[in-house]
Protein backbone atom coordinates (compact mmCIF):
# COMPACT_ATOMS: atom_id res chain seq x y z
CA UNK A 1 0.00 0.00 0.00
CA UNK A 2 1.44 3.39 -1.02
CA UNK A 3 0.85 6.59 0.79
CA UNK A 4 -0.51 9.51 -1.17
CA UNK A 5 -0.75 13.10 -0.09
CA UNK A 6 -4.04 14.03 1.49
CA UNK A 7 -6.70 15.54 -0.73
CA UNK A 8 -6.69 18.73 1.32
CA UNK A 9 -2.98 19.48 0.66
CA UNK A 10 -3.63 21.64 -2.46
CA UNK A 11 -6.19 23.69 -0.53
CA UNK A 12 -3.71 24.34 2.30
CA UNK A 13 -0.98 25.35 -0.16
CA UNK A 14 -3.38 27.72 -1.96
CA UNK A 15 -4.42 29.27 1.36
CA UNK A 16 -0.78 29.78 2.33
CA UNK A 17 -0.13 31.47 -1.00
CA UNK A 18 -2.91 33.95 -0.33
CA UNK A 19 -1.76 34.88 3.19
CA UNK A 20 -0.50 38.45 3.11
CA UNK A 21 -1.60 38.96 -0.50
CA UNK A 22 -4.60 41.17 0.13
CA UNK A 23 -5.37 43.27 -2.90
CA UNK A 24 -5.45 47.04 -2.94
CA UNK A 25 -8.44 48.99 -1.65
CA UNK A 26 -9.84 51.16 -4.43
CA UNK A 27 -12.38 53.82 -5.35
CA UNK A 28 -13.61 54.76 -8.83
CA UNK A 29 -15.95 57.73 -9.24
CA UNK A 30 -19.00 56.27 -11.01
CA UNK A 31 -19.44 59.55 -12.89
CA UNK A 32 -15.83 59.70 -14.09
CA UNK A 33 -15.25 59.80 -17.84
CA UNK A 34 -11.91 57.97 -17.97
CA UNK A 35 -11.43 58.29 -21.76
CA UNK A 36 -11.36 62.08 -21.16
CA UNK A 37 -7.92 61.75 -19.52
CA UNK A 38 -5.66 61.70 -22.58
CA UNK A 39 -2.65 63.42 -20.99
CA UNK A 40 -1.75 63.16 -17.31
CA UNK A 41 1.06 64.20 -15.01
CA UNK A 42 2.53 62.76 -11.83
CA UNK A 43 2.94 65.10 -8.86
CA UNK A 44 5.86 63.99 -6.63
CA UNK A 45 4.50 61.78 -3.87
CA UNK A 46 4.40 63.10 -0.33
CA UNK A 47 6.25 61.00 2.23
CA UNK A 48 5.22 60.37 5.81
CA UNK A 49 7.85 57.63 6.13
CA UNK A 50 11.14 58.00 8.00
CA UNK A 51 13.05 57.82 4.71
CA UNK A 52 12.66 61.42 3.50
CA UNK A 53 13.41 60.33 -0.09
CA UNK A 54 10.70 57.65 -0.10
CA UNK A 55 8.27 59.93 -1.93
CA UNK A 56 10.76 60.58 -4.72
CA UNK A 57 11.61 56.89 -5.00
CA UNK A 58 7.95 55.84 -5.10
CA UNK A 59 7.14 58.57 -7.65
CA UNK A 60 9.83 57.29 -10.02
CA UNK A 61 8.63 53.69 -9.72
CA UNK A 62 4.99 54.73 -10.19
CA UNK A 63 5.87 56.83 -13.26
CA UNK A 64 7.56 53.85 -14.92
CA UNK A 65 4.68 51.48 -14.14
CA UNK A 66 2.15 54.09 -15.35
CA UNK A 67 3.94 54.28 -18.70
CA UNK A 68 3.67 50.50 -18.99
CA UNK A 69 -0.05 50.62 -18.22
CA UNK A 70 -0.69 52.89 -21.24
CA UNK A 71 -3.62 54.54 -19.52
CA UNK A 72 -2.83 57.92 -21.11
CA UNK A 73 0.13 59.93 -22.37
CA UNK A 74 2.26 60.91 -19.39
CA UNK A 75 4.02 64.26 -19.32
CA UNK A 76 7.80 64.00 -18.98
CA UNK A 77 8.75 64.60 -15.30
CA UNK A 78 11.12 67.52 -15.96
CA UNK A 79 8.56 69.39 -18.04
CA UNK A 80 5.82 68.66 -15.53
CA UNK A 81 7.99 69.85 -12.62
CA UNK A 82 8.71 73.09 -14.50
CA UNK A 83 4.95 73.62 -15.00
CA UNK A 84 4.32 72.95 -11.28
CA UNK A 85 7.00 75.50 -10.35
CA UNK A 86 5.49 78.12 -12.68
CA UNK A 87 2.10 77.60 -11.01
CA UNK A 88 3.46 77.57 -7.48
CA UNK A 89 6.17 80.19 -7.91
CA UNK A 90 9.20 78.00 -7.30
CA UNK A 91 7.90 75.23 -5.06
CA UNK A 92 6.39 72.29 -6.88
CA UNK A 93 5.30 69.39 -4.74
CA UNK A 94 4.06 70.85 -1.48
CA UNK A 95 0.56 69.61 -0.75
CA UNK A 96 -2.27 70.27 -0.70
CA UNK A 97 -3.09 71.71 -4.10
CA UNK A 98 -6.08 74.03 -4.24
CA UNK A 99 -8.64 73.63 -7.02
CA UNK A 100 -7.51 76.96 -8.50
CA UNK A 101 -3.88 75.73 -8.58
CA UNK A 102 -4.95 72.45 -10.19
CA UNK A 103 -6.86 74.34 -12.90
CA UNK A 104 -3.76 76.46 -13.61
CA UNK A 105 -1.53 73.36 -13.57
CA UNK A 106 -3.84 71.61 -16.03
CA UNK A 107 -3.65 74.58 -18.38
CA UNK A 108 0.10 75.13 -17.93
CA UNK A 109 1.07 71.46 -18.39
CA UNK A 110 -1.67 70.56 -20.86
CA UNK A 111 -3.01 67.72 -18.69
CA UNK A 112 -6.55 66.72 -17.82
CA UNK A 113 -5.59 64.83 -14.67
CA UNK A 114 -2.76 64.38 -12.21
CA UNK A 115 -1.71 61.40 -10.15
CA UNK A 116 -0.85 62.25 -6.55
CA UNK A 117 0.38 59.88 -3.88
CA UNK A 118 1.37 59.45 -0.28
CA UNK A 119 4.01 57.07 1.05
CA UNK A 120 3.06 56.11 4.61
CA UNK A 121 5.67 53.37 5.18
CA UNK A 122 8.94 52.65 3.35
CA UNK A 123 11.25 50.58 5.50
CA UNK A 124 12.96 47.24 6.03
CA UNK A 125 11.01 45.44 8.77
CA UNK A 126 12.61 42.73 10.90
CA UNK A 127 11.19 39.22 10.56
CA UNK A 128 13.13 36.77 12.70
CA UNK A 129 16.76 36.81 11.60
CA UNK A 130 15.94 38.55 8.33
CA UNK A 131 14.49 41.88 7.27
CA UNK A 132 11.90 42.33 4.55
CA UNK A 133 10.59 45.47 2.86
CA UNK A 134 7.43 47.12 4.17
CA UNK A 135 5.62 49.71 2.03
CA UNK A 136 2.32 51.51 2.38
CA UNK A 137 1.13 53.60 -0.60
CA UNK A 138 -1.92 55.64 -1.52
CA UNK A 139 -2.36 56.94 -5.07
CA UNK A 140 -5.18 58.95 -6.62
CA UNK A 141 -6.08 60.47 -9.98
CA UNK A 142 -7.41 64.02 -9.60
CA UNK A 143 -9.28 65.92 -12.30
CA UNK A 144 -7.45 69.22 -12.89
CA UNK A 145 -10.58 71.13 -13.92
CA UNK A 146 -12.60 70.31 -10.81
CA UNK A 147 -10.17 68.98 -8.18
CA UNK A 148 -12.37 65.89 -7.92
CA UNK A 149 -10.78 62.51 -7.12
CA UNK A 150 -11.82 60.15 -9.92
CA UNK A 151 -9.78 57.10 -8.84
CA UNK A 152 -7.92 56.14 -5.70
CA UNK A 153 -6.15 52.99 -4.54
CA UNK A 154 -4.08 52.09 -1.50
CA UNK A 155 -2.19 49.09 -0.22
CA UNK A 156 0.20 48.08 2.54
CA UNK A 157 2.45 45.10 1.94
CA UNK A 158 5.41 43.37 3.46
CA UNK A 159 7.91 41.54 1.30
CA UNK A 160 9.32 38.13 2.02
CA UNK A 161 8.26 34.74 0.75
CA UNK A 162 4.79 34.25 -0.73
CA UNK A 163 4.91 30.69 0.64
CA UNK A 164 6.67 31.03 4.00
CA UNK A 165 7.51 27.34 4.41
CA UNK A 166 8.99 27.00 0.94
CA UNK A 167 10.49 30.44 0.35
CA UNK A 168 8.84 30.72 -3.05
CA UNK A 169 8.29 34.17 -4.61
CA UNK A 170 10.43 36.09 -2.15
CA UNK A 171 10.68 39.86 -2.39
CA UNK A 172 13.81 41.17 -0.69
CA UNK A 173 14.15 44.80 -1.80
CA UNK A 174 12.09 47.96 -1.43
CA UNK A 175 12.39 48.64 -5.16
CA UNK A 176 11.09 45.20 -6.11
CA UNK A 177 8.15 45.51 -3.71
CA UNK A 178 7.39 49.09 -4.87
CA UNK A 179 7.28 48.00 -8.53
CA UNK A 180 4.98 45.10 -7.74
CA UNK A 181 2.69 47.28 -5.62
CA UNK A 182 2.48 50.07 -8.23
CA UNK A 183 1.56 47.50 -10.91
CA UNK A 184 -1.15 46.10 -8.61
CA UNK A 185 -2.51 49.55 -7.76
CA UNK A 186 -2.66 50.49 -11.44
CA UNK A 187 -4.49 47.25 -12.27
CA UNK A 188 -7.42 48.67 -10.28
CA UNK A 189 -7.55 51.67 -12.65
CA UNK A 190 -10.27 50.79 -15.18
CA UNK A 191 -9.20 50.50 -18.80
CA UNK A 192 -10.54 53.19 -21.09
PDB file of C-alpha atoms in Angstrom:
ATOM      1  CA  UNK A   1       0.000   0.000   0.000  1.00  0.00           C
ATOM      2  CA  UNK A   2       1.437   3.387  -1.018  1.00  0.00           C
ATOM      3  CA  UNK A   3       0.853   6.593   0.794  1.00  0.00           C
ATOM      4  CA  UNK A   4      -0.511   9.507  -1.169  1.00  0.00           C
ATOM      5  CA  UNK A   5      -0.746  13.097  -0.089  1.00  0.00           C
ATOM      6  CA  UNK A   6      -4.043  14.030   1.494  1.00  0.00           C
ATOM      7  CA  UNK A   7      -6.698  15.540  -0.733  1.00  0.00           C
ATOM      8  CA  UNK A   8      -6.688  18.734   1.320  1.00  0.00           C
ATOM      9  CA  UNK A   9      -2.979  19.477   0.658  1.00  0.00           C
ATOM     10  CA  UNK A  10      -3.629  21.642  -2.462  1.00  0.00           C
ATOM     11  CA  UNK A  11      -6.187  23.695  -0.525  1.00  0.00           C
ATOM     12  CA  UNK A  12      -3.708  24.341   2.299  1.00  0.00           C
ATOM     13  CA  UNK A  13      -0.985  25.352  -0.164  1.00  0.00           C
ATOM     14  CA  UNK A  14      -3.381  27.716  -1.958  1.00  0.00           C
ATOM     15  CA  UNK A  15      -4.421  29.268   1.360  1.00  0.00           C
ATOM     16  CA  UNK A  16      -0.780  29.781   2.333  1.00  0.00           C
ATOM     17  CA  UNK A  17      -0.132  31.472  -1.000  1.00  0.00           C
ATOM     18  CA  UNK A  18      -2.909  33.954  -0.326  1.00  0.00           C
ATOM     19  CA  UNK A  19      -1.759  34.875   3.189  1.00  0.00           C
ATOM     20  CA  UNK A  20      -0.497  38.447   3.108  1.00  0.00           C
ATOM     21  CA  UNK A  21      -1.598  38.959  -0.500  1.00  0.00           C
ATOM     22  CA  UNK A  22      -4.603  41.166   0.130  1.00  0.00           C
ATOM     23  CA  UNK A  23      -5.367  43.268  -2.897  1.00  0.00           C
ATOM     24  CA  UNK A  24      -5.451  47.039  -2.943  1.00  0.00           C
ATOM     25  CA  UNK A  25      -8.436  48.989  -1.651  1.00  0.00           C
ATOM     26  CA  UNK A  26      -9.842  51.161  -4.429  1.00  0.00           C
ATOM     27  CA  UNK A  27     -12.377  53.817  -5.351  1.00  0.00           C
ATOM     28  CA  UNK A  28     -13.609  54.763  -8.835  1.00  0.00           C
ATOM     29  CA  UNK A  29     -15.954  57.727  -9.241  1.00  0.00           C
ATOM     30  CA  UNK A  30     -19.001  56.268 -11.014  1.00  0.00           C
ATOM     31  CA  UNK A  31     -19.441  59.550 -12.893  1.00  0.00           C
ATOM     32  CA  UNK A  32     -15.829  59.703 -14.089  1.00  0.00           C
ATOM     33  CA  UNK A  33     -15.254  59.797 -17.843  1.00  0.00           C
ATOM     34  CA  UNK A  34     -11.914  57.971 -17.969  1.00  0.00           C
ATOM     35  CA  UNK A  35     -11.432  58.293 -21.764  1.00  0.00           C
ATOM     36  CA  UNK A  36     -11.359  62.079 -21.163  1.00  0.00           C
ATOM     37  CA  UNK A  37      -7.916  61.747 -19.521  1.00  0.00           C
ATOM     38  CA  UNK A  38      -5.662  61.703 -22.584  1.00  0.00           C
ATOM     39  CA  UNK A  39      -2.651  63.423 -20.990  1.00  0.00           C
ATOM     40  CA  UNK A  40      -1.749  63.162 -17.306  1.00  0.00           C
ATOM     41  CA  UNK A  41       1.059  64.205 -15.010  1.00  0.00           C
ATOM     42  CA  UNK A  42       2.532  62.755 -11.825  1.00  0.00           C
ATOM     43  CA  UNK A  43       2.941  65.096  -8.861  1.00  0.00           C
ATOM     44  CA  UNK A  44       5.855  63.986  -6.634  1.00  0.00           C
ATOM     45  CA  UNK A  45       4.498  61.778  -3.867  1.00  0.00           C
ATOM     46  CA  UNK A  46       4.404  63.102  -0.325  1.00  0.00           C
ATOM     47  CA  UNK A  47       6.247  61.000   2.227  1.00  0.00           C
ATOM     48  CA  UNK A  48       5.218  60.370   5.806  1.00  0.00           C
ATOM     49  CA  UNK A  49       7.853  57.634   6.126  1.00  0.00           C
ATOM     50  CA  UNK A  50      11.140  57.998   8.001  1.00  0.00           C
ATOM     51  CA  UNK A  51      13.046  57.815   4.707  1.00  0.00           C
ATOM     52  CA  UNK A  52      12.658  61.420   3.502  1.00  0.00           C
ATOM     53  CA  UNK A  53      13.412  60.332  -0.090  1.00  0.00           C
ATOM     54  CA  UNK A  54      10.699  57.650  -0.100  1.00  0.00           C
ATOM     55  CA  UNK A  55       8.267  59.934  -1.935  1.00  0.00           C
ATOM     56  CA  UNK A  56      10.760  60.585  -4.719  1.00  0.00           C
ATOM     57  CA  UNK A  57      11.613  56.889  -5.000  1.00  0.00           C
ATOM     58  CA  UNK A  58       7.952  55.842  -5.103  1.00  0.00           C
ATOM     59  CA  UNK A  59       7.136  58.566  -7.653  1.00  0.00           C
ATOM     60  CA  UNK A  60       9.830  57.288 -10.016  1.00  0.00           C
ATOM     61  CA  UNK A  61       8.631  53.695  -9.721  1.00  0.00           C
ATOM     62  CA  UNK A  62       4.986  54.727 -10.188  1.00  0.00           C
ATOM     63  CA  UNK A  63       5.866  56.827 -13.256  1.00  0.00           C
ATOM     64  CA  UNK A  64       7.558  53.852 -14.922  1.00  0.00           C
ATOM     65  CA  UNK A  65       4.680  51.481 -14.141  1.00  0.00           C
ATOM     66  CA  UNK A  66       2.151  54.089 -15.351  1.00  0.00           C
ATOM     67  CA  UNK A  67       3.939  54.281 -18.696  1.00  0.00           C
ATOM     68  CA  UNK A  68       3.670  50.499 -18.994  1.00  0.00           C
ATOM     69  CA  UNK A  69      -0.051  50.621 -18.216  1.00  0.00           C
ATOM     70  CA  UNK A  70      -0.693  52.886 -21.241  1.00  0.00           C
ATOM     71  CA  UNK A  71      -3.622  54.544 -19.520  1.00  0.00           C
ATOM     72  CA  UNK A  72      -2.826  57.917 -21.112  1.00  0.00           C
ATOM     73  CA  UNK A  73       0.127  59.932 -22.370  1.00  0.00           C
ATOM     74  CA  UNK A  74       2.258  60.910 -19.390  1.00  0.00           C
ATOM     75  CA  UNK A  75       4.018  64.265 -19.319  1.00  0.00           C
ATOM     76  CA  UNK A  76       7.798  63.997 -18.983  1.00  0.00           C
ATOM     77  CA  UNK A  77       8.747  64.600 -15.304  1.00  0.00           C
ATOM     78  CA  UNK A  78      11.121  67.524 -15.961  1.00  0.00           C
ATOM     79  CA  UNK A  79       8.562  69.393 -18.038  1.00  0.00           C
ATOM     80  CA  UNK A  80       5.824  68.658 -15.527  1.00  0.00           C
ATOM     81  CA  UNK A  81       7.986  69.851 -12.617  1.00  0.00           C
ATOM     82  CA  UNK A  82       8.708  73.085 -14.501  1.00  0.00           C
ATOM     83  CA  UNK A  83       4.949  73.615 -15.004  1.00  0.00           C
ATOM     84  CA  UNK A  84       4.323  72.953 -11.284  1.00  0.00           C
ATOM     85  CA  UNK A  85       7.000  75.501 -10.349  1.00  0.00           C
ATOM     86  CA  UNK A  86       5.489  78.120 -12.681  1.00  0.00           C
ATOM     87  CA  UNK A  87       2.099  77.601 -11.011  1.00  0.00           C
ATOM     88  CA  UNK A  88       3.458  77.568  -7.484  1.00  0.00           C
ATOM     89  CA  UNK A  89       6.166  80.187  -7.907  1.00  0.00           C
ATOM     90  CA  UNK A  90       9.198  78.000  -7.297  1.00  0.00           C
ATOM     91  CA  UNK A  91       7.900  75.228  -5.061  1.00  0.00           C
ATOM     92  CA  UNK A  92       6.393  72.287  -6.884  1.00  0.00           C
ATOM     93  CA  UNK A  93       5.299  69.387  -4.744  1.00  0.00           C
ATOM     94  CA  UNK A  94       4.056  70.848  -1.480  1.00  0.00           C
ATOM     95  CA  UNK A  95       0.561  69.614  -0.752  1.00  0.00           C
ATOM     96  CA  UNK A  96      -2.273  70.266  -0.696  1.00  0.00           C
ATOM     97  CA  UNK A  97      -3.085  71.710  -4.101  1.00  0.00           C
ATOM     98  CA  UNK A  98      -6.084  74.026  -4.244  1.00  0.00           C
ATOM     99  CA  UNK A  99      -8.641  73.634  -7.023  1.00  0.00           C
ATOM    100  CA  UNK A 100      -7.505  76.964  -8.502  1.00  0.00           C
ATOM    101  CA  UNK A 101      -3.876  75.726  -8.577  1.00  0.00           C
ATOM    102  CA  UNK A 102      -4.951  72.448 -10.189  1.00  0.00           C
ATOM    103  CA  UNK A 103      -6.856  74.342 -12.897  1.00  0.00           C
ATOM    104  CA  UNK A 104      -3.758  76.462 -13.607  1.00  0.00           C
ATOM    105  CA  UNK A 105      -1.532  73.362 -13.574  1.00  0.00           C
ATOM    106  CA  UNK A 106      -3.839  71.613 -16.033  1.00  0.00           C
ATOM    107  CA  UNK A 107      -3.647  74.582 -18.380  1.00  0.00           C
ATOM    108  CA  UNK A 108       0.098  75.131 -17.929  1.00  0.00           C
ATOM    109  CA  UNK A 109       1.072  71.462 -18.390  1.00  0.00           C
ATOM    110  CA  UNK A 110      -1.672  70.556 -20.863  1.00  0.00           C
ATOM    111  CA  UNK A 111      -3.012  67.720 -18.689  1.00  0.00           C
ATOM    112  CA  UNK A 112      -6.553  66.718 -17.816  1.00  0.00           C
ATOM    113  CA  UNK A 113      -5.591  64.826 -14.669  1.00  0.00           C
ATOM    114  CA  UNK A 114      -2.759  64.382 -12.208  1.00  0.00           C
ATOM    115  CA  UNK A 115      -1.708  61.403 -10.149  1.00  0.00           C
ATOM    116  CA  UNK A 116      -0.849  62.246  -6.553  1.00  0.00           C
ATOM    117  CA  UNK A 117       0.376  59.885  -3.884  1.00  0.00           C
ATOM    118  CA  UNK A 118       1.371  59.453  -0.277  1.00  0.00           C
ATOM    119  CA  UNK A 119       4.005  57.068   1.050  1.00  0.00           C
ATOM    120  CA  UNK A 120       3.061  56.106   4.609  1.00  0.00           C
ATOM    121  CA  UNK A 121       5.674  53.374   5.177  1.00  0.00           C
ATOM    122  CA  UNK A 122       8.943  52.647   3.353  1.00  0.00           C
ATOM    123  CA  UNK A 123      11.254  50.576   5.500  1.00  0.00           C
ATOM    124  CA  UNK A 124      12.962  47.243   6.035  1.00  0.00           C
ATOM    125  CA  UNK A 125      11.006  45.437   8.767  1.00  0.00           C
ATOM    126  CA  UNK A 126      12.606  42.728  10.904  1.00  0.00           C
ATOM    127  CA  UNK A 127      11.192  39.216  10.562  1.00  0.00           C
ATOM    128  CA  UNK A 128      13.125  36.773  12.698  1.00  0.00           C
ATOM    129  CA  UNK A 129      16.757  36.808  11.602  1.00  0.00           C
ATOM    130  CA  UNK A 130      15.945  38.554   8.326  1.00  0.00           C
ATOM    131  CA  UNK A 131      14.490  41.878   7.274  1.00  0.00           C
ATOM    132  CA  UNK A 132      11.904  42.325   4.554  1.00  0.00           C
ATOM    133  CA  UNK A 133      10.589  45.465   2.865  1.00  0.00           C
ATOM    134  CA  UNK A 134       7.432  47.118   4.168  1.00  0.00           C
ATOM    135  CA  UNK A 135       5.624  49.714   2.034  1.00  0.00           C
ATOM    136  CA  UNK A 136       2.321  51.513   2.382  1.00  0.00           C
ATOM    137  CA  UNK A 137       1.128  53.597  -0.599  1.00  0.00           C
ATOM    138  CA  UNK A 138      -1.923  55.637  -1.515  1.00  0.00           C
ATOM    139  CA  UNK A 139      -2.356  56.941  -5.068  1.00  0.00           C
ATOM    140  CA  UNK A 140      -5.177  58.952  -6.616  1.00  0.00           C
ATOM    141  CA  UNK A 141      -6.082  60.475  -9.984  1.00  0.00           C
ATOM    142  CA  UNK A 142      -7.413  64.017  -9.599  1.00  0.00           C
ATOM    143  CA  UNK A 143      -9.278  65.919 -12.297  1.00  0.00           C
ATOM    144  CA  UNK A 144      -7.449  69.215 -12.886  1.00  0.00           C
ATOM    145  CA  UNK A 145     -10.577  71.133 -13.922  1.00  0.00           C
ATOM    146  CA  UNK A 146     -12.601  70.312 -10.806  1.00  0.00           C
ATOM    147  CA  UNK A 147     -10.168  68.981  -8.181  1.00  0.00           C
ATOM    148  CA  UNK A 148     -12.373  65.886  -7.923  1.00  0.00           C
ATOM    149  CA  UNK A 149     -10.781  62.507  -7.119  1.00  0.00           C
ATOM    150  CA  UNK A 150     -11.821  60.147  -9.924  1.00  0.00           C
ATOM    151  CA  UNK A 151      -9.777  57.105  -8.843  1.00  0.00           C
ATOM    152  CA  UNK A 152      -7.923  56.143  -5.702  1.00  0.00           C
ATOM    153  CA  UNK A 153      -6.155  52.986  -4.541  1.00  0.00           C
ATOM    154  CA  UNK A 154      -4.081  52.086  -1.499  1.00  0.00           C
ATOM    155  CA  UNK A 155      -2.190  49.094  -0.220  1.00  0.00           C
ATOM    156  CA  UNK A 156       0.199  48.083   2.541  1.00  0.00           C
ATOM    157  CA  UNK A 157       2.447  45.100   1.942  1.00  0.00           C
ATOM    158  CA  UNK A 158       5.410  43.370   3.460  1.00  0.00           C
ATOM    159  CA  UNK A 159       7.910  41.535   1.299  1.00  0.00           C
ATOM    160  CA  UNK A 160       9.316  38.132   2.020  1.00  0.00           C
ATOM    161  CA  UNK A 161       8.263  34.736   0.753  1.00  0.00           C
ATOM    162  CA  UNK A 162       4.790  34.250  -0.730  1.00  0.00           C
ATOM    163  CA  UNK A 163       4.906  30.691   0.642  1.00  0.00           C
ATOM    164  CA  UNK A 164       6.674  31.034   4.000  1.00  0.00           C
ATOM    165  CA  UNK A 165       7.512  27.343   4.413  1.00  0.00           C
ATOM    166  CA  UNK A 166       8.985  26.997   0.942  1.00  0.00           C
ATOM    167  CA  UNK A 167      10.494  30.440   0.349  1.00  0.00           C
ATOM    168  CA  UNK A 168       8.836  30.722  -3.055  1.00  0.00           C
ATOM    169  CA  UNK A 169       8.293  34.168  -4.607  1.00  0.00           C
ATOM    170  CA  UNK A 170      10.431  36.089  -2.149  1.00  0.00           C
ATOM    171  CA  UNK A 171      10.677  39.864  -2.386  1.00  0.00           C
ATOM    172  CA  UNK A 172      13.812  41.173  -0.686  1.00  0.00           C
ATOM    173  CA  UNK A 173      14.153  44.804  -1.802  1.00  0.00           C
ATOM    174  CA  UNK A 174      12.090  47.957  -1.430  1.00  0.00           C
ATOM    175  CA  UNK A 175      12.394  48.640  -5.165  1.00  0.00           C
ATOM    176  CA  UNK A 176      11.091  45.204  -6.110  1.00  0.00           C
ATOM    177  CA  UNK A 177       8.150  45.505  -3.714  1.00  0.00           C
ATOM    178  CA  UNK A 178       7.387  49.087  -4.866  1.00  0.00           C
ATOM    179  CA  UNK A 179       7.282  48.001  -8.527  1.00  0.00           C
ATOM    180  CA  UNK A 180       4.976  45.096  -7.744  1.00  0.00           C
ATOM    181  CA  UNK A 181       2.687  47.281  -5.624  1.00  0.00           C
ATOM    182  CA  UNK A 182       2.475  50.070  -8.226  1.00  0.00           C
ATOM    183  CA  UNK A 183       1.561  47.504 -10.908  1.00  0.00           C
ATOM    184  CA  UNK A 184      -1.153  46.099  -8.606  1.00  0.00           C
ATOM    185  CA  UNK A 185      -2.508  49.548  -7.756  1.00  0.00           C
ATOM    186  CA  UNK A 186      -2.657  50.490 -11.438  1.00  0.00           C
ATOM    187  CA  UNK A 187      -4.491  47.250 -12.272  1.00  0.00           C
ATOM    188  CA  UNK A 188      -7.422  48.667 -10.282  1.00  0.00           C
ATOM    189  CA  UNK A 189      -7.548  51.671 -12.649  1.00  0.00           C
ATOM    190  CA  UNK A 190     -10.269  50.794 -15.184  1.00  0.00           C
ATOM    191  CA  UNK A 191      -9.202  50.504 -18.800  1.00  0.00           C
ATOM    192  CA  UNK A 192     -10.540  53.189 -21.085  1.00  0.00           C
TER     193      UNK A 192
END
